[in-house]
XYZ file of C-alpha atoms in Angstrom:
668
model
C 132.314 42.304 -11.779
C 129.386 42.655 -9.071
C 130.617 46.705 -8.838
C 130.326 46.976 -12.631
C 126.927 45.074 -12.501
C 125.961 47.328 -9.731
C 126.784 50.697 -11.324
C 124.639 50.008 -14.485
C 121.694 49.276 -12.312
C 121.858 52.736 -10.384
C 123.107 54.345 -13.549
C 119.826 53.290 -15.809
C 117.425 53.962 -12.937
C 115.018 56.958 -13.393
C 114.846 57.674 -9.311
C 117.819 59.609 -7.518
C 118.418 58.599 -3.742
C 116.229 60.318 -1.323
C 113.413 61.496 -3.987
C 111.713 60.058 -7.052
C 112.124 62.403 -10.494
C 108.978 63.743 -11.208
C 108.486 65.656 -14.517
C 104.636 66.310 -13.750
C 103.773 69.844 -12.704
C 102.452 70.104 -9.187
C 99.155 69.343 -8.615
C 98.767 67.093 -12.064
C 98.425 63.233 -12.096
C 101.608 61.426 -12.321
C 101.163 59.156 -15.947
C 101.473 55.575 -16.205
C 104.487 53.993 -17.426
C 104.959 53.348 -21.025
C 103.282 50.207 -22.700
C 107.005 48.890 -23.627
C 108.168 49.618 -20.488
C 105.295 47.826 -18.730
C 105.844 44.448 -21.257
C 109.485 44.458 -19.972
C 108.370 44.413 -16.375
C 105.730 41.658 -17.550
C 108.680 39.403 -18.821
C 110.690 39.908 -15.895
C 107.509 38.692 -13.659
C 108.007 35.728 -15.972
C 111.683 35.137 -15.886
C 111.368 35.401 -11.784
C 108.572 33.043 -11.920
C 111.050 30.469 -14.127
C 114.029 31.434 -10.834
C 116.070 32.865 -14.055
C 116.845 35.999 -11.814
C 119.722 37.335 -13.896
C 117.380 37.226 -16.401
C 114.629 38.662 -14.782
C 117.185 41.300 -13.628
C 118.215 42.402 -17.019
C 114.430 42.875 -17.943
C 113.583 45.135 -15.068
C 116.729 47.328 -15.611
C 115.513 47.615 -19.242
C 111.879 48.539 -18.094
C 113.446 51.241 -15.874
C 115.356 52.727 -19.130
C 112.256 52.728 -21.042
C 110.738 54.526 -18.697
C 113.292 57.242 -18.065
C 113.694 57.468 -21.535
C 110.034 58.620 -21.944
C 110.358 60.999 -19.596
C 107.927 59.568 -17.042
C 108.460 58.686 -13.379
C 109.820 55.267 -12.959
C 107.087 53.413 -10.670
C 108.354 51.779 -7.731
C 107.665 48.645 -8.343
C 110.436 48.604 -11.184
C 113.042 49.145 -8.231
C 111.264 46.538 -5.769
C 110.881 44.103 -7.983
C 114.527 44.288 -9.126
C 115.602 43.985 -5.816
C 113.745 40.632 -4.995
C 115.852 39.344 -7.772
C 119.294 41.144 -6.752
C 118.496 39.370 -3.212
C 117.928 36.188 -4.832
C 121.419 36.656 -6.684
C 123.547 37.612 -3.274
C 123.677 40.946 -4.454
C 122.905 42.631 -1.356
C 124.568 45.909 -2.235
C 122.657 46.275 -5.006
C 119.592 45.008 -3.268
C 119.567 47.510 -0.777
C 120.215 50.328 -3.298
C 116.832 49.274 -5.147
C 114.775 49.154 -2.403
C 116.205 52.116 -0.930
C 114.981 54.194 -4.571
C 111.690 52.354 -4.647
C 110.959 53.428 -1.156
C 111.716 56.682 -2.333
C 109.493 56.949 -4.994
C 105.523 58.022 -4.515
C 103.765 55.568 -6.443
C 104.319 52.410 -4.178
C 101.744 50.318 -2.852
C 101.484 49.014 0.687
C 102.239 45.513 0.007
C 104.962 46.932 -2.372
C 106.518 48.971 0.444
C 106.661 46.374 3.033
C 108.124 44.389 0.480
C 110.672 46.759 -0.045
C 111.498 47.509 3.521
C 112.191 43.998 3.935
C 114.214 43.621 1.362
C 116.563 46.901 2.423
C 116.544 45.598 5.956
C 117.374 41.903 4.829
C 120.568 43.349 3.174
C 121.782 45.588 5.769
C 121.449 42.921 7.681
C 123.583 40.603 5.402
C 125.914 43.623 5.231
C 125.868 43.890 9.240
C 124.750 47.717 8.697
C 123.507 47.951 12.156
C 122.886 51.347 12.381
C 121.659 51.518 8.874
C 119.183 48.633 9.631
C 117.709 49.830 12.765
C 116.856 53.505 10.590
C 114.917 50.952 8.092
C 113.083 49.281 10.803
C 112.576 52.904 12.424
C 110.753 53.580 9.188
C 108.883 50.538 8.732
C 107.795 51.346 12.386
C 106.357 54.580 11.542
C 104.440 53.372 8.662
C 103.403 50.627 10.744
C 105.169 47.712 9.703
C 107.812 46.941 11.878
C 106.395 43.819 13.363
C 105.396 42.496 9.661
C 108.937 43.165 8.446
C 110.796 41.695 11.665
C 108.401 38.347 11.593
C 109.814 38.535 7.640
C 113.311 38.801 8.675
C 113.278 36.160 11.375
C 116.388 34.592 11.971
C 118.238 37.187 9.429
C 118.858 40.006 12.074
C 122.669 40.019 12.890
C 124.046 38.612 16.225
C 126.493 40.693 18.600
C 128.844 38.211 17.823
C 128.665 38.900 14.043
C 128.112 42.712 14.274
C 131.460 42.686 17.176
C 133.504 40.634 14.345
C 132.775 43.296 11.480
C 133.621 45.980 13.681
C 137.111 44.574 14.475
C 137.521 43.612 10.980
C 136.974 47.314 9.876
C 138.839 48.647 12.568
C 141.710 46.727 11.850
C 141.812 47.300 7.996
C 141.374 51.095 8.892
C 144.268 50.808 11.046
C 146.310 49.901 7.904
C 144.886 51.752 5.178
C 142.799 54.669 4.130
C 140.684 56.181 1.396
C 138.845 53.656 -1.129
C 141.699 50.939 -0.817
C 140.476 50.544 2.745
C 136.981 49.939 1.269
C 137.739 47.493 -0.902
C 140.266 45.682 1.439
C 137.269 45.594 4.328
C 134.975 44.157 1.654
C 137.312 41.166 1.077
C 138.052 40.606 4.776
C 134.457 41.046 5.582
C 133.413 38.272 2.627
C 136.261 36.112 4.473
C 134.907 36.821 8.229
C 131.142 36.207 6.947
C 132.377 32.970 5.103
C 134.490 31.171 7.515
C 132.593 31.042 11.151
C 129.484 29.565 8.922
C 130.328 26.062 7.031
C 128.342 25.661 3.756
C 126.751 22.209 5.556
C 125.489 24.182 8.261
C 124.109 27.475 6.446
C 122.353 25.389 3.934
C 120.609 23.418 7.190
C 119.946 26.865 8.634
C 118.395 28.115 5.566
C 116.353 24.950 4.967
C 114.817 25.301 9.092
C 114.078 28.676 8.105
C 112.018 28.037 4.814
C 110.346 25.246 6.690
C 109.129 27.738 9.918
C 108.184 30.283 7.125
C 105.808 27.262 5.622
C 104.446 26.186 9.259
C 106.121 23.108 9.335
C 107.950 23.632 12.914
C 108.841 19.881 13.231
C 110.493 20.049 10.321
C 112.101 23.171 11.247
C 113.670 21.987 14.496
C 114.928 19.034 12.543
C 116.561 21.211 10.494
C 117.737 23.488 12.699
C 119.432 20.635 14.924
C 121.078 19.617 12.121
C 122.767 22.913 11.417
C 123.726 22.949 15.202
C 125.454 19.524 14.833
C 127.160 21.008 11.922
C 128.078 24.100 13.165
C 131.825 24.801 14.776
C 132.081 24.331 18.682
C 133.553 27.867 18.932
C 131.298 29.525 16.913
C 128.936 31.057 19.774
C 127.042 33.357 17.727
C 125.575 31.143 15.560
C 124.979 28.361 17.850
C 123.237 31.072 19.998
C 121.026 32.040 16.620
C 120.026 28.458 16.024
C 119.021 28.034 19.558
C 117.079 30.931 19.238
C 115.255 29.650 16.215
C 114.698 26.382 17.745
C 113.079 27.769 20.530
C 110.738 29.665 18.254
C 109.696 26.485 16.598
C 109.330 24.753 20.081
C 107.044 27.582 21.060
C 104.824 27.651 18.197
C 104.207 23.865 18.749
C 102.872 24.845 22.356
C 106.256 22.855 23.797
C 106.915 25.392 26.554
C 109.327 23.017 28.822
C 111.804 22.742 25.476
C 111.432 26.339 24.402
C 112.470 27.250 27.854
C 115.494 24.906 27.525
C 116.652 26.090 24.124
C 116.138 29.939 25.463
C 118.420 29.241 28.498
C 121.039 27.600 26.408
C 120.917 30.465 23.615
C 121.145 32.540 26.421
C 124.570 31.362 28.165
C 125.861 31.717 24.868
C 124.602 35.338 24.060
C 122.763 37.165 26.573
C 122.028 40.276 24.824
C 119.554 38.819 22.368
C 116.420 40.148 23.784
C 113.935 38.373 21.364
C 115.300 35.316 22.912
C 114.625 36.399 26.601
C 110.946 37.547 25.055
C 110.756 34.033 23.729
C 111.818 32.610 27.370
C 109.549 34.908 29.172
C 106.763 33.641 26.852
C 107.478 29.810 27.240
C 107.856 30.491 31.299
C 104.232 32.688 31.318
C 102.597 29.517 29.402
C 103.692 27.304 32.383
C 101.814 30.132 35.001
C 105.217 31.064 36.225
C 104.743 34.828 36.196
C 107.454 35.775 38.574
C 110.266 33.728 36.679
C 108.933 35.754 33.754
C 109.574 39.000 35.068
C 113.032 38.035 36.293
C 113.824 36.914 32.537
C 112.261 40.158 31.269
C 113.955 42.493 34.252
C 114.216 46.408 33.486
C 112.685 47.406 30.069
C 113.661 50.707 28.411
C 111.144 51.840 25.866
C 113.557 51.132 22.770
C 113.002 47.544 22.947
C 110.279 46.419 21.738
C 110.508 42.624 22.164
C 111.147 42.987 25.600
C 107.903 45.805 26.015
C 105.779 43.436 24.515
C 106.498 40.680 26.523
C 106.106 42.555 29.907
C 102.673 43.524 28.308
C 101.653 39.792 28.036
C 102.596 38.751 31.214
C 100.584 42.089 32.928
C 97.261 41.251 30.816
C 97.532 37.531 31.222
C 97.902 38.005 34.867
C 94.798 40.450 35.022
C 92.688 37.876 32.654
C 93.484 35.095 34.632
C 92.627 36.997 38.100
C 89.092 38.050 36.310
C 88.210 35.032 35.651
C 88.893 33.672 39.110
C 86.787 36.156 40.304
C 84.377 35.252 38.212
C 84.267 31.922 39.145
C 84.044 32.794 42.647
C 81.073 34.866 41.839
C 79.076 32.329 40.747
C 79.728 33.007 36.906
C 80.760 29.638 35.492
C 80.098 30.732 31.860
C 81.673 33.764 31.879
C 85.019 32.346 33.252
C 85.205 29.315 31.370
C 85.209 31.547 28.259
C 88.038 33.519 29.755
C 90.270 30.236 30.903
C 89.692 28.537 27.533
C 90.812 31.879 25.722
C 94.096 31.950 27.979
C 94.495 28.014 27.341
C 94.655 28.773 23.213
C 96.729 31.494 23.047
C 98.958 32.098 26.373
C 98.628 29.184 29.115
C 98.875 26.738 26.933
C 101.300 24.392 29.541
C 99.361 25.340 32.717
C 98.014 22.375 34.565
C 95.964 24.590 37.329
C 94.443 26.238 34.428
C 93.000 22.814 33.186
C 91.533 22.214 36.834
C 89.615 26.092 36.614
C 88.169 24.966 33.709
C 87.148 21.566 35.290
C 85.506 23.480 38.532
C 83.466 25.748 35.995
C 82.243 22.386 33.754
C 81.353 21.152 37.394
C 79.230 24.453 38.139
C 77.758 24.394 34.963
C 76.673 20.850 35.698
C 78.473 19.533 32.426
C 79.180 16.678 34.447
C 80.885 13.924 31.142
C 83.247 16.868 30.467
C 84.237 16.945 34.177
C 85.140 13.329 33.961
C 86.962 13.798 30.554
C 89.163 16.523 31.502
C 89.973 15.052 34.710
C 90.966 12.160 33.109
C 93.444 13.762 31.030
C 94.731 15.308 34.299
C 95.337 12.306 35.961
C 96.758 10.922 32.982
C 99.730 13.362 33.249
C 99.863 13.845 36.887
C 97.975 10.663 38.793
C 98.583 12.385 42.329
C 96.745 15.622 41.446
C 94.275 15.456 44.397
C 92.492 17.944 43.121
C 91.916 16.015 39.983
C 90.579 13.413 42.059
C 88.265 15.158 44.320
C 86.855 16.790 41.168
C 86.160 13.442 39.472
C 84.290 11.961 42.578
C 82.532 15.278 42.622
C 81.023 14.792 38.934
C 80.348 11.071 39.724
C 78.296 11.980 42.630
C 76.542 14.632 40.875
C 75.990 13.042 37.828
C 74.501 9.960 39.727
C 71.058 9.613 38.242
C 70.108 5.903 38.784
C 66.692 5.090 40.942
C 66.966 4.253 44.341
C 65.336 0.685 43.666
C 68.301 -0.174 41.005
C 71.647 -2.201 41.826
C 73.535 0.768 39.792
C 72.414 3.112 42.335
C 75.765 2.646 44.460
C 77.668 2.120 41.779
C 79.198 5.758 41.277
C 79.137 6.275 44.948
C 81.434 3.233 45.210
C 84.064 4.402 43.025
C 83.990 8.008 44.151
C 85.093 6.273 47.520
C 87.908 4.107 45.500
C 89.280 7.902 44.445
C 88.927 9.593 47.650
C 90.596 6.827 49.395
C 93.594 7.658 46.492
C 93.460 11.162 47.603
C 93.744 10.460 51.046
C 96.499 7.999 50.649
C 98.265 11.203 49.335
C 96.733 13.634 51.951
C 95.509 11.990 54.928
C 94.642 15.140 56.209
C 92.402 16.570 53.657
C 89.467 17.695 55.318
C 87.178 18.121 52.195
C 87.888 14.464 50.879
C 87.378 12.828 54.704
C 84.003 14.982 54.256
C 82.700 13.777 51.084
C 84.078 10.170 51.522
C 82.194 9.707 55.080
C 78.874 11.111 53.521
C 79.302 8.505 50.300
C 79.785 5.574 52.351
C 76.889 6.408 54.597
C 74.607 6.290 51.578
C 76.119 3.299 50.538
C 75.499 1.676 53.974
C 72.012 3.118 54.188
C 70.718 2.062 50.912
C 71.694 -1.466 51.712
C 69.377 -1.121 54.602
C 66.630 0.268 52.729
C 66.895 -2.760 50.067
C 66.417 -5.247 53.030
C 63.459 -3.138 54.834
C 61.564 -2.942 51.656
C 62.121 -6.429 50.456
C 60.693 -7.188 54.254
C 57.597 -5.166 53.695
C 58.814 -2.627 56.698
C 57.590 0.202 54.848
C 57.467 2.608 57.755
C 61.274 1.719 59.006
C 62.213 2.379 55.564
C 60.397 5.877 55.071
C 62.675 6.664 58.357
C 65.890 5.341 56.415
C 64.950 7.516 53.519
C 64.470 10.379 55.488
C 68.143 10.032 56.709
C 69.817 9.638 53.367
C 67.707 12.728 52.234
C 69.774 14.642 54.960
C 72.776 13.737 53.485
C 72.184 14.821 49.873
C 70.604 18.107 50.321
C 73.424 19.370 47.406
C 71.943 16.968 44.658
C 68.491 17.349 43.462
C 68.526 14.360 41.233
C 69.520 11.916 44.144
C 67.137 13.976 46.270
C 64.286 13.355 43.314
C 65.122 8.983 42.989
C 65.005 8.851 46.845
C 61.440 10.731 47.264
C 60.199 8.384 44.132
C 60.990 5.634 46.522
C 59.359 6.818 49.497
C 56.469 7.690 47.505
C 56.385 3.824 46.670
C 56.541 3.150 50.060
C 53.160 5.243 51.274
C 51.823 3.526 48.299
C 52.405 0.049 50.129
C 51.014 1.693 53.084
C 47.697 2.761 51.386
C 49.055 6.461 52.328
C 47.328 8.205 49.136
C 47.933 11.491 50.308
C 51.601 10.430 51.035
C 52.327 9.538 47.841
C 51.373 12.592 46.181
C 53.524 14.553 48.582
C 56.182 12.849 48.159
C 55.637 12.736 44.437
C 55.494 16.206 44.054
C 58.989 16.711 45.784
C 60.354 14.056 43.601
C 59.123 15.755 40.451
C 59.946 19.259 41.401
C 63.695 17.897 41.484
C 63.786 16.159 38.309
C 61.067 16.221 35.980
C 62.473 13.627 34.121
C 61.384 10.760 36.252
C 58.493 8.943 34.893
C 57.308 6.209 37.857
C 56.346 9.259 40.082
C 53.573 10.206 37.602
C 52.251 6.908 37.642
C 52.108 6.700 41.450
C 50.478 9.992 41.651
C 47.749 8.814 38.910
C 47.397 5.710 41.178
C 47.152 7.625 44.133
C 44.859 9.977 42.415
C 42.476 6.886 41.333
C 42.510 5.570 44.846
C 40.793 9.074 46.059
C 37.990 8.782 43.111
C 39.800 12.231 41.458
C 39.430 10.404 38.744
C 39.354 13.543 36.265
C 42.953 14.787 37.855
C 44.077 11.101 37.143
C 43.547 11.096 33.670
C 45.148 14.858 33.176
C 48.262 13.420 35.183
C 48.352 10.432 32.326
C 47.784 12.804 29.322
C 50.227 15.265 30.387
C 52.590 12.341 30.963
C 51.804 10.755 27.582
C 52.579 14.298 25.770
C 56.507 13.856 26.139
C 56.668 10.299 27.128
C 55.096 8.571 24.205
C 55.260 4.946 25.210
C 52.699 1.877 24.912
C 52.334 1.111 29.013
C 51.776 4.753 29.364
C 48.824 4.691 26.631
C 47.103 1.414 28.084
C 47.591 3.435 31.835
C 45.931 6.557 30.154
C 42.483 4.503 28.411
C 41.895 2.521 31.666
C 42.110 5.640 33.644
C 39.571 7.133 31.279
C 37.412 3.975 31.655
C 37.550 4.276 35.393
C 36.883 8.158 34.700
C 33.586 7.032 33.208
C 32.330 4.392 35.285
C 32.854 6.754 38.174
C 30.550 8.896 36.256
C 28.094 6.434 35.278
C 24.098 6.257 36.830
C 23.985 3.476 39.476
C 21.076 1.721 38.278
C 20.648 -0.518 41.173
C 19.967 2.756 42.994
C 18.225 3.757 40.158
C 15.674 0.951 40.916
C 16.134 0.889 44.737
C 17.289 -2.620 44.388
C 20.786 -4.500 45.849
C 23.181 -5.687 43.125
C 22.244 -9.265 44.176
C 18.666 -8.739 43.059
C 16.928 -11.347 41.186
C 14.831 -10.803 37.792
C 12.119 -10.912 39.694
C 13.051 -8.332 42.260
C 14.050 -5.877 39.649
C 10.839 -6.165 37.294
C 8.740 -5.514 40.359
C 10.703 -2.420 41.641
C 11.041 -0.918 37.702
C 6.980 -0.874 37.880
C 6.949 0.591 41.190
C 9.231 3.215 40.271
C 7.861 3.759 36.760
C 4.155 4.194 38.291
C 5.959 6.696 41.039
C 7.965 8.618 38.017
C 5.353 9.011 35.363
C 5.269 12.000 33.575
C 1.367 11.977 33.760
C 1.498 11.774 37.634
C 3.487 14.825 37.828
C 1.600 17.336 35.454
C 0.687 19.359 38.246
C 4.171 20.228 39.035
C 6.093 23.142 37.568
C 8.049 23.338 34.607
C 11.458 22.301 36.065
C 9.757 19.588 38.387
C 8.593 17.954 35.287
C 11.299 18.091 33.258
C 12.961 16.391 36.393
C 10.648 13.711 36.274
C 10.817 12.884 32.658
C 14.964 12.314 32.822
C 13.906 10.461 36.143
C 11.342 8.271 34.129
C 14.100 7.729 31.206
C 16.397 6.350 33.338
C 14.441 4.112 34.981
C 13.361 2.463 31.518
C 17.420 2.224 30.887
C 18.331 0.607 34.408
C 15.442 -1.870 33.792
C 16.570 -2.201 29.811
C 20.335 -2.989 30.976
C 19.570 -5.030 34.231
C 16.958 -7.622 32.155
C 19.170 -7.963 29.668
C 22.165 -10.604 30.623
C 24.592 -9.327 28.070
C 24.317 -5.517 28.792
C 23.965 -6.475 32.609
C 27.234 -8.727 32.064
C 28.956 -5.454 30.562
C 27.584 -3.177 33.311
C 28.986 -5.368 36.165
C 32.473 -4.988 34.500
C 32.114 -1.089 34.580
C 30.811 -0.076 31.061
C 28.254 2.930 31.108
C 25.016 2.902 28.774
C 27.293 4.086 25.594
C 29.998 1.337 26.401
C 27.734 -0.872 26.621
C 26.364 -0.304 23.076
C 29.702 0.370 21.684
C 30.607 -3.446 22.737
C 27.513 -4.684 21.420
C 27.888 -3.102 18.251
C 31.531 -3.915 18.084
C 30.533 -7.663 18.938
C 28.099 -7.875 15.989
C 30.643 -6.383 13.568
C 33.079 -9.080 14.589
C 30.243 -11.718 14.059
C 29.714 -10.316 10.634
C 33.032 -10.087 9.412
C 33.448 -13.768 10.030
C 30.329 -14.896 8.634
C 30.717 -12.653 5.446
C 27.488 -10.752 6.450
C 25.285 -14.133 5.214
C 21.856 -14.378 6.722
C 21.875 -17.507 9.057
C 25.010 -18.549 7.338
C 28.330 -20.139 8.996
C 32.047 -19.068 8.241
C 32.922 -19.725 4.697
């Protein structure tokens, strides 16, 4: 029945093996298939979608016959589609024949070409036609489709054991029979040989695993492959090697390098000739950073074995990229190195802990300290004895330190770092870097306690000396130095060393411009040096990026002091002391007014006359303010004439608002 069906399919085809019949003259455009043939093809597609493969096969055959009867070239896709149906019916000879005819046609699209190559190579794989399969794969290689076809084939490629079993069966039959009878007997022997080593349950589990793998469900694929391992005969080394190779492939997709390597080693122990499994093992070894083992696994490679050739190229390129990234990090290019490390981690070195440490180094140099802490925490969870991770975590805690020197939290990260370094030194007591860093952190904590005691006891000069010694210990930490300089500026304020305050604040803000308190210290020092305009500018700059109420009030106070500093001293204008009585003020006013009256300056030049007028006006203002109790009180508080008038006007408004503006009336 099988051979009858196959002969019908070949006979109705419009193409001969090796060349598609073309009735058009050279240079003419090929005519499209008849409409009736296209209709049959569409019906065949519908039947195929409904998984009615026998009906689809019949309809595709009719489409081919109609195209041939019309004298038109049969489209290659007709044969390609029928090959898929025949493969679904396990008619591998028919599938191979139709796929070959499809490939011989000129009108095949790239997608249909790939489909036909896959169907032909799969049929040859199932029929264990090794030489024919290799020829088909070489054709795919010439079209740039070999990698895609091999990916689609997956576990359908025959193992060495199956090939040897088939060769032995053919040799045995040919020794006993000849001609066409030998071929028929061989087909029967082959069917028995293929059916006996793979029991149906194991085959079903394997096919289910392959389907899961193609769908991207790699965990489900592993489950089915292991079920197939349990169902497969213990003495069938070929099948078990193939299943282990499939398990390794799924593990590699899940980035489980150790499990992949184990499965590959078990598979190679059963069948050492499988180059794909060797390449897979090399990939797992590269993923763990063991390049020497990967090279040993690949061994000597000839140009014909693409799997091992590609594996060797991957080893070389990975080593080169890793070396380039290490060089970038050593040259002070952490961003470039980090990008290369991240690409390696995602693609190849996904199970290589030293790579994670290298990335943590990059984060440290880029001042991304929270990421360093997160990365080292992950490393320590899997390897609590990693000295490098403990040291990196301590450095991140130290460099991420941003507490002010007068806060209780200042020593907390330093003490935590000491505990980590103590643990590292318990693993390696001679680790010089850990020893030096722990000694420095301990010294900083000790000196901070001493500084707090000196500041509380108001021994500010000695406190400054302690701060100087602490600054020597943290030259590599600008933020920590900034907090210490701010504390030194505070000590200078207590000593009223205003110029020292300005100097230390400059050092603090240069290293950490986000600090707020040093700017307030400098504004206060400028006011003490009567540089009120500079103080106002300082506070205006601070308020522009730190908009809080306290800074606003400081700015308003500085503006008031600036106006007070610029106002005229009315006591000096009248030539009386600030404790002068009203009689003394009035007497002084009459004398000064008579002296600077414009009528007495008429003989002077214009500039002198104008100066005399200004002086006379100022004398009048001084008398008006100092003889009015309300104005004099405001003047004593620091208000200038404009401020005095504003306060009086404000008081009037409040009074009118309270009393409703009624003449002489009380509040409602």
